[in-house]
Short mmCIF file of C-alpha atoms and ligand atoms in Angstrom, two decimals:
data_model
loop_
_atom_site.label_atom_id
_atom_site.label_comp_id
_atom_site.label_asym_id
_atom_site.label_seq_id
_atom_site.Cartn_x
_atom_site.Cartn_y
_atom_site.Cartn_z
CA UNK A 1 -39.00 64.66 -7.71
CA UNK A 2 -36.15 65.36 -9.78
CA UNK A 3 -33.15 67.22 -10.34
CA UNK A 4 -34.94 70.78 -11.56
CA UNK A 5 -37.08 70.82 -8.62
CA UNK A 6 -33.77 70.49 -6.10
CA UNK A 7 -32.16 73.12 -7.77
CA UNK A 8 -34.99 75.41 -7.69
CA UNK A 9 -35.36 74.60 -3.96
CA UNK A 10 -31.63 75.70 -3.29
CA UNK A 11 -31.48 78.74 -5.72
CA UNK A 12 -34.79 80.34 -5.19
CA UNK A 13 -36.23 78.64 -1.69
CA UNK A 14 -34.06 78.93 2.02
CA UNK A 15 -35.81 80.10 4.98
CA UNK A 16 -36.47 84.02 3.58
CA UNK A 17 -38.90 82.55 0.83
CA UNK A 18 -37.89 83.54 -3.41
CA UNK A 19 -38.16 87.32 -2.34
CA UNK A 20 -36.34 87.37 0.34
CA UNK A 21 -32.51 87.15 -1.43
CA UNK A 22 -31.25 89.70 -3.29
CA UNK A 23 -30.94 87.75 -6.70
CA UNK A 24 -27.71 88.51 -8.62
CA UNK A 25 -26.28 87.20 -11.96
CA UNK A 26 -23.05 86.72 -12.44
CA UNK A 27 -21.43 86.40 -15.91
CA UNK A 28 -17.43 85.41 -16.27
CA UNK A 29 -16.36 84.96 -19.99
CA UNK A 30 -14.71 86.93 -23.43
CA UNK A 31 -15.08 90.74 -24.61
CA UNK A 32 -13.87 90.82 -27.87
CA UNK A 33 -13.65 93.29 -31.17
CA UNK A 34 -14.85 90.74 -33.34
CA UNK A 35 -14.57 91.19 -37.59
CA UNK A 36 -17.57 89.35 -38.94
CA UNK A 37 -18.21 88.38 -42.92
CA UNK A 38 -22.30 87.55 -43.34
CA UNK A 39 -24.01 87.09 -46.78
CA UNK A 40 -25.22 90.42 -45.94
CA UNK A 41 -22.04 92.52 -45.40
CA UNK A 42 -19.13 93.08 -43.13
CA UNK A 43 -18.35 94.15 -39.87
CA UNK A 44 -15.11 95.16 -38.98
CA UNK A 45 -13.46 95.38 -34.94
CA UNK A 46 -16.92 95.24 -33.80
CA UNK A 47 -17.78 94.85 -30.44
CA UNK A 48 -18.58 91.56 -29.17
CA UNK A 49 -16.92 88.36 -27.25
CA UNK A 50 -19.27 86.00 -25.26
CA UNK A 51 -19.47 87.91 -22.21
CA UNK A 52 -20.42 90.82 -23.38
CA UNK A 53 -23.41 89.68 -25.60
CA UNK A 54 -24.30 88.00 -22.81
CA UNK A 55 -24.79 90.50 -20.52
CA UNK A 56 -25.90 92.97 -22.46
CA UNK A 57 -28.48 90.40 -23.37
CA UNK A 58 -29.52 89.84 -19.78
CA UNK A 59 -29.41 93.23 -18.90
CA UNK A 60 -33.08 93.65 -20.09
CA UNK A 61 -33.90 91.45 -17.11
CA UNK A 62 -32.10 93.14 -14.20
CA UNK A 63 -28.52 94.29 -12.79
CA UNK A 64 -25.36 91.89 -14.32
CA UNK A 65 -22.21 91.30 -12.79
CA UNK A 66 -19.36 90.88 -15.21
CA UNK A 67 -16.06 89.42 -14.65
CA UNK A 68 -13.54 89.82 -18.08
CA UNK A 69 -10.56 91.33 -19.51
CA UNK A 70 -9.67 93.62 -22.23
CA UNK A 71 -6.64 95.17 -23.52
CA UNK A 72 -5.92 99.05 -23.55
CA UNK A 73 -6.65 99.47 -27.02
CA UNK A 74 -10.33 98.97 -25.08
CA UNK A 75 -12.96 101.47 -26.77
CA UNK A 76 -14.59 104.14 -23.99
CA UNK A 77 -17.68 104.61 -25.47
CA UNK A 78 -17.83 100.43 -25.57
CA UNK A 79 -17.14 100.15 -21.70
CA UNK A 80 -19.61 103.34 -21.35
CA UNK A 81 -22.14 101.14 -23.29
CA UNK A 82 -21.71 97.96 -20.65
CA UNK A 83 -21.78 100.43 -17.65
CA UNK A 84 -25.56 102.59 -19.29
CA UNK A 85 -27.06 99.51 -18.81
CA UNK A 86 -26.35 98.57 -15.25
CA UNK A 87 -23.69 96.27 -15.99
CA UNK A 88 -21.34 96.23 -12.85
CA UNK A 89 -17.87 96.05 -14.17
CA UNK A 90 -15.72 95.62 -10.78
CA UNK A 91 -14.46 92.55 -12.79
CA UNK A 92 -13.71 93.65 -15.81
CA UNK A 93 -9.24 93.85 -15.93
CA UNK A 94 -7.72 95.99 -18.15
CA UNK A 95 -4.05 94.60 -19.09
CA UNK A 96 -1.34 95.59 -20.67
CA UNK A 97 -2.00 94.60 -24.87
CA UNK A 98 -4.69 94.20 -27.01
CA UNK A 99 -8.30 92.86 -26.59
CA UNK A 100 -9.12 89.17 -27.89
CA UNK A 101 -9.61 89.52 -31.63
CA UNK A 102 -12.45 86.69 -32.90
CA UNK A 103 -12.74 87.20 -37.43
CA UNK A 104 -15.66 84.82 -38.49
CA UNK A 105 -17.93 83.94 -41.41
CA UNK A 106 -20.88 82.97 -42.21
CA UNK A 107 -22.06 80.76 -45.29
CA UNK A 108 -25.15 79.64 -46.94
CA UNK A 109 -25.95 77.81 -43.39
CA UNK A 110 -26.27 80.56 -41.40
CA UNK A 111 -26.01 78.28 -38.19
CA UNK A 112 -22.70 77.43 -38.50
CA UNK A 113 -19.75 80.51 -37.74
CA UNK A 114 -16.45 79.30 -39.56
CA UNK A 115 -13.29 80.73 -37.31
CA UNK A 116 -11.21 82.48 -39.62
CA UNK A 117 -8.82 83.79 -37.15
CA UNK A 118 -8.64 84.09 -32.99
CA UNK A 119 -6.02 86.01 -31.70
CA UNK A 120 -6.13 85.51 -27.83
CA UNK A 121 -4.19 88.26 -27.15
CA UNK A 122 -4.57 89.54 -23.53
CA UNK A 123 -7.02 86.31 -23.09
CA UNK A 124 -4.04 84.26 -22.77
CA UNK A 125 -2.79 84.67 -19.74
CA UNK A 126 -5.95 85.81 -18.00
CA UNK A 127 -6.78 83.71 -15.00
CA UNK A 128 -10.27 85.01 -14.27
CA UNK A 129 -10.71 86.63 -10.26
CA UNK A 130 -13.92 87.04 -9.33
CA UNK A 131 -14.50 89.60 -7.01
CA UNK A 132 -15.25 89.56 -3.14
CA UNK A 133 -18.92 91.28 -3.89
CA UNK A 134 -19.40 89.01 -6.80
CA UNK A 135 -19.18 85.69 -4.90
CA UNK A 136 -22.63 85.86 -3.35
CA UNK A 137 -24.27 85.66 -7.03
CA UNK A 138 -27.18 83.42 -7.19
CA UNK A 139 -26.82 82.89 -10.78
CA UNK A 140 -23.80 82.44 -12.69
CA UNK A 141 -22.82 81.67 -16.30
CA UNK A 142 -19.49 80.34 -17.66
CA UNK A 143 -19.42 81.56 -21.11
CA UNK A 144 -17.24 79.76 -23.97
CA UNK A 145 -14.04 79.51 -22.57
CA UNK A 146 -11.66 76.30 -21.23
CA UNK A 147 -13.78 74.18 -18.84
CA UNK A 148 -10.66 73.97 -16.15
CA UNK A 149 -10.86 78.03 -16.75
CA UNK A 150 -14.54 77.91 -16.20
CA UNK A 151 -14.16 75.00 -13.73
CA UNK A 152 -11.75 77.72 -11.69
CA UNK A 153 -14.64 80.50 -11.53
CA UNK A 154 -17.01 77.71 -9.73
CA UNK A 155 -14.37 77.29 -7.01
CA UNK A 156 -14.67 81.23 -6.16
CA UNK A 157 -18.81 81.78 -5.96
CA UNK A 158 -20.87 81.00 -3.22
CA UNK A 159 -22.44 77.29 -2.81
CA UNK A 160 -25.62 76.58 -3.79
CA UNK A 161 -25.57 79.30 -7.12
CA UNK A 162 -27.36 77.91 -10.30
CA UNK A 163 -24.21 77.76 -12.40
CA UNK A 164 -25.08 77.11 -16.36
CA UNK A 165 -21.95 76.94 -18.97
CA UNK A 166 -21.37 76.99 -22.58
CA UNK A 167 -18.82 75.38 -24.77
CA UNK A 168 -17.63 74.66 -28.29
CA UNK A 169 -16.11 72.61 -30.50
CA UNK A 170 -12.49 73.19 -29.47
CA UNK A 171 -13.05 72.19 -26.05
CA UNK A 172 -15.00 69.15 -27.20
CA UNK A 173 -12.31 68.09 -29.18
CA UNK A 174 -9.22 69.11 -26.82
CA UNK A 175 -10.31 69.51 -23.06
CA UNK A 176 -13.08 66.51 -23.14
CA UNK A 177 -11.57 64.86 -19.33
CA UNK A 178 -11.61 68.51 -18.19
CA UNK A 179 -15.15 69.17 -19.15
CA UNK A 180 -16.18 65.69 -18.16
CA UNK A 181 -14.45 67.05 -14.79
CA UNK A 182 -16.85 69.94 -14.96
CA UNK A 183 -20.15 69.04 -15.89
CA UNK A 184 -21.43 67.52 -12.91
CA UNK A 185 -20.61 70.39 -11.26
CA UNK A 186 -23.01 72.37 -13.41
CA UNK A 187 -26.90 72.92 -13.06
CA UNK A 188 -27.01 73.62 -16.84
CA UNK A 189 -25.66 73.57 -20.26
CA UNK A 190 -26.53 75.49 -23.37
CA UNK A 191 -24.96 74.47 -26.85
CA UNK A 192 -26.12 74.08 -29.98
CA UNK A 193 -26.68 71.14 -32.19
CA UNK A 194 -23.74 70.22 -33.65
CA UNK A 195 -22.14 70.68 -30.09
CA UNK A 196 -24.48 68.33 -28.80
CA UNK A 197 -23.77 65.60 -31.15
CA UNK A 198 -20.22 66.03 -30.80
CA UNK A 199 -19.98 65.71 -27.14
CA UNK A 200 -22.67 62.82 -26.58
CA UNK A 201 -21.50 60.98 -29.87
CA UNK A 202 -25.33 60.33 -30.63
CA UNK A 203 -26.66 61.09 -33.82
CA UNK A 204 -30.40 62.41 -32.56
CA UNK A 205 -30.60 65.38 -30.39
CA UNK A 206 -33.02 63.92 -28.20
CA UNK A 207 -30.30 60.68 -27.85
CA UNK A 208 -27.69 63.63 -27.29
CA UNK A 209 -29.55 65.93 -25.28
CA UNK A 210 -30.16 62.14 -22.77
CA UNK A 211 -26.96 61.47 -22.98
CA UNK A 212 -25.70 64.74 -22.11
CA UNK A 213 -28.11 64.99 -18.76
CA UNK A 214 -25.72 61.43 -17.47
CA UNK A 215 -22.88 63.78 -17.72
CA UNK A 216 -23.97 65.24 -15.24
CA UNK A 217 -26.05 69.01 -15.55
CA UNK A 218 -29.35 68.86 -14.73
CA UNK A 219 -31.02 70.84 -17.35
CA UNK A 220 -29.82 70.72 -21.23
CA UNK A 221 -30.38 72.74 -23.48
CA UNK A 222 -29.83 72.41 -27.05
CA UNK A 223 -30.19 75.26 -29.41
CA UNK A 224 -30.51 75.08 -33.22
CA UNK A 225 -30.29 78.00 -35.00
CA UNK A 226 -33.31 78.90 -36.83
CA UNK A 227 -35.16 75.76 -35.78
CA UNK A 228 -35.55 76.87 -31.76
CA UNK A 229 -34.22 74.87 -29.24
CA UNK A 230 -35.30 71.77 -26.90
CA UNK A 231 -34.80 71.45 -23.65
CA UNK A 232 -33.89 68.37 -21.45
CA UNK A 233 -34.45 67.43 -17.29
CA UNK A 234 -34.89 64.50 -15.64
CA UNK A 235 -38.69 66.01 -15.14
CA UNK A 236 -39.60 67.82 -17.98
CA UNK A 237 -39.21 68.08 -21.80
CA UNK A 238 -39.78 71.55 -23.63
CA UNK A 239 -39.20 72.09 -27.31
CA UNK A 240 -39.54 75.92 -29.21
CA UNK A 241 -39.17 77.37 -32.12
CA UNK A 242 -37.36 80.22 -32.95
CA UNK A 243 -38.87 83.36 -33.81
CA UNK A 244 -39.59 83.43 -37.15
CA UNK A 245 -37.65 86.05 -39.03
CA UNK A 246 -37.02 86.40 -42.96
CA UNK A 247 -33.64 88.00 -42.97
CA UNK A 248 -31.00 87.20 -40.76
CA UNK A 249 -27.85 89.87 -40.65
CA UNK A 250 -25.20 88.20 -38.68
CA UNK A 251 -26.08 84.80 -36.23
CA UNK A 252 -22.94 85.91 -34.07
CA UNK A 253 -23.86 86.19 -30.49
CA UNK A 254 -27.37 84.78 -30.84
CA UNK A 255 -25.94 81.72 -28.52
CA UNK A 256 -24.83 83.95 -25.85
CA UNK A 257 -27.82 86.72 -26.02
CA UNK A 258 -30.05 83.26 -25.67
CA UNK A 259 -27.99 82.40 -22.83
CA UNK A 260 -28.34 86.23 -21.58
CA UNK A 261 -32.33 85.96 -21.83
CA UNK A 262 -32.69 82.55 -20.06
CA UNK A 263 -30.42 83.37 -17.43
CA UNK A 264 -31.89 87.07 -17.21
CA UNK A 265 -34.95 85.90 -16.74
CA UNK A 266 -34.47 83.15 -14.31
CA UNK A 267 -32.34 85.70 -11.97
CA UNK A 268 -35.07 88.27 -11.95
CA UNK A 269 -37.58 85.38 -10.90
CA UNK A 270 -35.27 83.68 -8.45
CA UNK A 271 -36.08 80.56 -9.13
CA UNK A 272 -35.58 77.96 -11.72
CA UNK A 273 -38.56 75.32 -11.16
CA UNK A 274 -40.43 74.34 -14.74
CA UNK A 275 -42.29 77.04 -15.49
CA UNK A 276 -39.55 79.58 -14.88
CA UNK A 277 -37.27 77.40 -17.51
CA UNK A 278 -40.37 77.19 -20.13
CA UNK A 279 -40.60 81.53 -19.95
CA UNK A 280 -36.76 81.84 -19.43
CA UNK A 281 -36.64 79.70 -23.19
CA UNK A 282 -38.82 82.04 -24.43
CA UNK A 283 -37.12 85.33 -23.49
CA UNK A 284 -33.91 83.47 -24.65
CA UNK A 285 -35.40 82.71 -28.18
CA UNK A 286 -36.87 86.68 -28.30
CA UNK A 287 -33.56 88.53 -27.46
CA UNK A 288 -31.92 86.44 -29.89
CA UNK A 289 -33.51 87.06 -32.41
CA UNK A 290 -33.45 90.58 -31.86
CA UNK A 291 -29.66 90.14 -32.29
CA UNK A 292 -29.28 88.51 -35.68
CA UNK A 293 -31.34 91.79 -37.16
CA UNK A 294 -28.24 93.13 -37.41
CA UNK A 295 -24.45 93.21 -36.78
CA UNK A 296 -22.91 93.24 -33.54
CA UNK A 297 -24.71 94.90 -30.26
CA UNK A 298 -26.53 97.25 -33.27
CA UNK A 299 -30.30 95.98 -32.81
CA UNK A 300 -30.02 95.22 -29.24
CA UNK A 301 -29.05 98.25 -28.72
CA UNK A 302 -32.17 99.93 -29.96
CA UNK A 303 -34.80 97.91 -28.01
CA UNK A 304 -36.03 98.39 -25.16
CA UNK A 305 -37.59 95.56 -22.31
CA UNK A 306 -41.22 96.82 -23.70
CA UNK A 307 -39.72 95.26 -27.16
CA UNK A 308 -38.81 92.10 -25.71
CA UNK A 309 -42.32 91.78 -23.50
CA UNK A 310 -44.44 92.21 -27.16
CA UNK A 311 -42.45 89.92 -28.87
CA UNK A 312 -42.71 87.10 -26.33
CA UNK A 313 -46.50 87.49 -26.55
CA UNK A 314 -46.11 87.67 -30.10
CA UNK A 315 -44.08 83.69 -29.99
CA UNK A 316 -46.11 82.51 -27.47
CA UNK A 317 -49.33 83.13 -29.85
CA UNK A 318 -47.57 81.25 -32.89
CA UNK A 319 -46.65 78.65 -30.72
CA UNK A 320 -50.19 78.39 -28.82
CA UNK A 321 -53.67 77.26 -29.89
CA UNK A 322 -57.08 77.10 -28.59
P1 LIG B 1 -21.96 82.93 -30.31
O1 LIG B 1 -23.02 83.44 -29.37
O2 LIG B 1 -21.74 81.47 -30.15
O3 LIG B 1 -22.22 83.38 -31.72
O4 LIG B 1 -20.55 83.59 -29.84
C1 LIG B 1 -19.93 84.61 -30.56
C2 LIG B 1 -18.87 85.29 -29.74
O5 LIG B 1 -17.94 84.36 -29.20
C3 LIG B 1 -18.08 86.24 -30.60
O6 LIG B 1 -18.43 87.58 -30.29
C4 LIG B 1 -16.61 85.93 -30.30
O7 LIG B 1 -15.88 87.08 -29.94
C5 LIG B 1 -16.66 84.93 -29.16
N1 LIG B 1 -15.67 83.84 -29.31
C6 LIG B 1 -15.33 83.18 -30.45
N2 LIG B 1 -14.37 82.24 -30.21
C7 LIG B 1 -14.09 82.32 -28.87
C8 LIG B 1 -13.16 81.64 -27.99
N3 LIG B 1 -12.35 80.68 -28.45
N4 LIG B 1 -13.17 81.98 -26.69
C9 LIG B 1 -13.98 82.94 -26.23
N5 LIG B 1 -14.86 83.63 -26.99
C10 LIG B 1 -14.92 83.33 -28.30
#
């Protein structure tokens, strides 16, 4: 047996049985006021940062932990929006200055985000602390952020937690012995395409996504865009489509919700064997597309877990045959 199977033996198994632990997710990553530029409009100081889609994302699935930091110019009614849905913000700082500032746009190729500005603001200093009831968390996820910063957050949770990470370009390119430094110490990466083929230097995903798994992570998966996303393990393969939608509003945050409705998923299962991974793809590819309907948190927030539940059974039936 492979890698998969161990890690679903040590997240989900132990003495108790799956039920017996309390499950917990734990995310650690950016909350942002982001100013986005789509074909179809313009958003301006919207909510968003990595974190936060995250969680919200994953907040369909059961009770997230959140460890962040925002600057006092931090909306109320935006923390009151994290806290409605059960997100536990014990680790969300406030400091002194303003929020991280992300201004993107989006082209004819609505997979790719072009960074117009990032102003780090309080982000740069910010040395994330996860807190004392946080470090028991089963399930963790680094969001986009410097792998020694993310590499920092493993050091503070529990052994034995299903950690998965993102990353991007500018780590790729700048950090690439600190990530190298960090992926075997993950269970999982997500990143998309273009990601993939920058970090394993192979020109076919499938090449990339194998190349990736020698890194080190035992699952990888690779999302792109409208095209769904594959999935690699030293015991499976799974490859998905998206969810077929004819207008897309704004792509920003569709990696993270995905990452929100895997990760979601898999903590309210507690367990991460084969199947689990297969449905948690599934809910990843649904909540995502639910967030590229429209700008910022705006058609997330209008759905409920009944939404999610009929859409699954809606891809699962375009996917399927008799
Ligand atoms: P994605 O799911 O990949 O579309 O991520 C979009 C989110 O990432 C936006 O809401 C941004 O605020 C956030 N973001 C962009 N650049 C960075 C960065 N360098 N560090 C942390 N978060 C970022």
């Amino acid at each position: 047996m492979g890698g998969v199977a161990r890690g679903a033996r040590r997240v989900g198994g132990g003495r108790g049985g799956v039920g017996a632990r309390r499950v917990s997710l734990l995310v650690v990553g950016s909350l942002a006021y982001d100013t986005v530029e789509t074909p179809s409009g313009r958003a301006e100081e919207v909510l968003g940062g990595a974190a936060t889609y995250f969680a919200y994302a994953a907040s369909f699935f059961g009770p997230v932990r959140l460890v962040g930091v925002v600057g006092d110019d931090f909306r109320p009614q935006d923390r009151a929006l994290l806290a409605d849905r059960g997100i536990d913000l014990r680790g969300l700082t406030v400091a002194p200055g303003r929020t991280f500032r992300w201004r993107g746009r989006y082209e004819g190729d609505l997979n790719v985000a072009r960074t117009l500005d990032t102003q780090l603001n309080v982000l740069e200093r910010y040395r994330p602390a996860v807190p004392a009831p946080f470090r028991d968390s089963r399930f963790v996820f680094l969001a986009n952020s410097p792998p020694a910063i993310q590499e920092s957050v493993i050091e503070q949770v529990a052994p034995g937690a299903l950690v998965a990470m993102d990353t991007m370009n500018l780590w790729i390119d700048g950090a690439r012995a600190e990530l190298a430094r960090l992926l075997p110490r993950v269970g999982a990466i997500l990143l998309n395409d273009q990601e993939a083929r920058m970090l394993s230097g192979e020109p076919t995903l499938v090449r990339a996504g194998r190349a990736i798994l020698r890194l080190g992570p035992k699952v990888v998966v690779v999302k792109k865009g409208e095209h769904g996303a594959f999935l690699f393990s030293e015991d499976f393969f799974y490859a998905l489509p998206a969810y077929p939608l004819e207008e897309v509003t704004d792509p920003t945050g569709a990696g993270d919700t995905f990452a929100g409705g895997v990760m979601g998923y898999l903590a309210q299962a507690g367990r991460a064997d084969a199947a689990h991974w297969k449905r948690a793809m599934l809910y990843g590819s649904v909540v995502a597309s639910f967030t590229v309907e429209e700008f910022s948190l705006g058609r997330l927030r209008r759905i409920s877990r009944e939404d999610v539940d009929a859409r699954y059974r809606e891809l699962l039936s375009f996917t399927a045959h008799p």
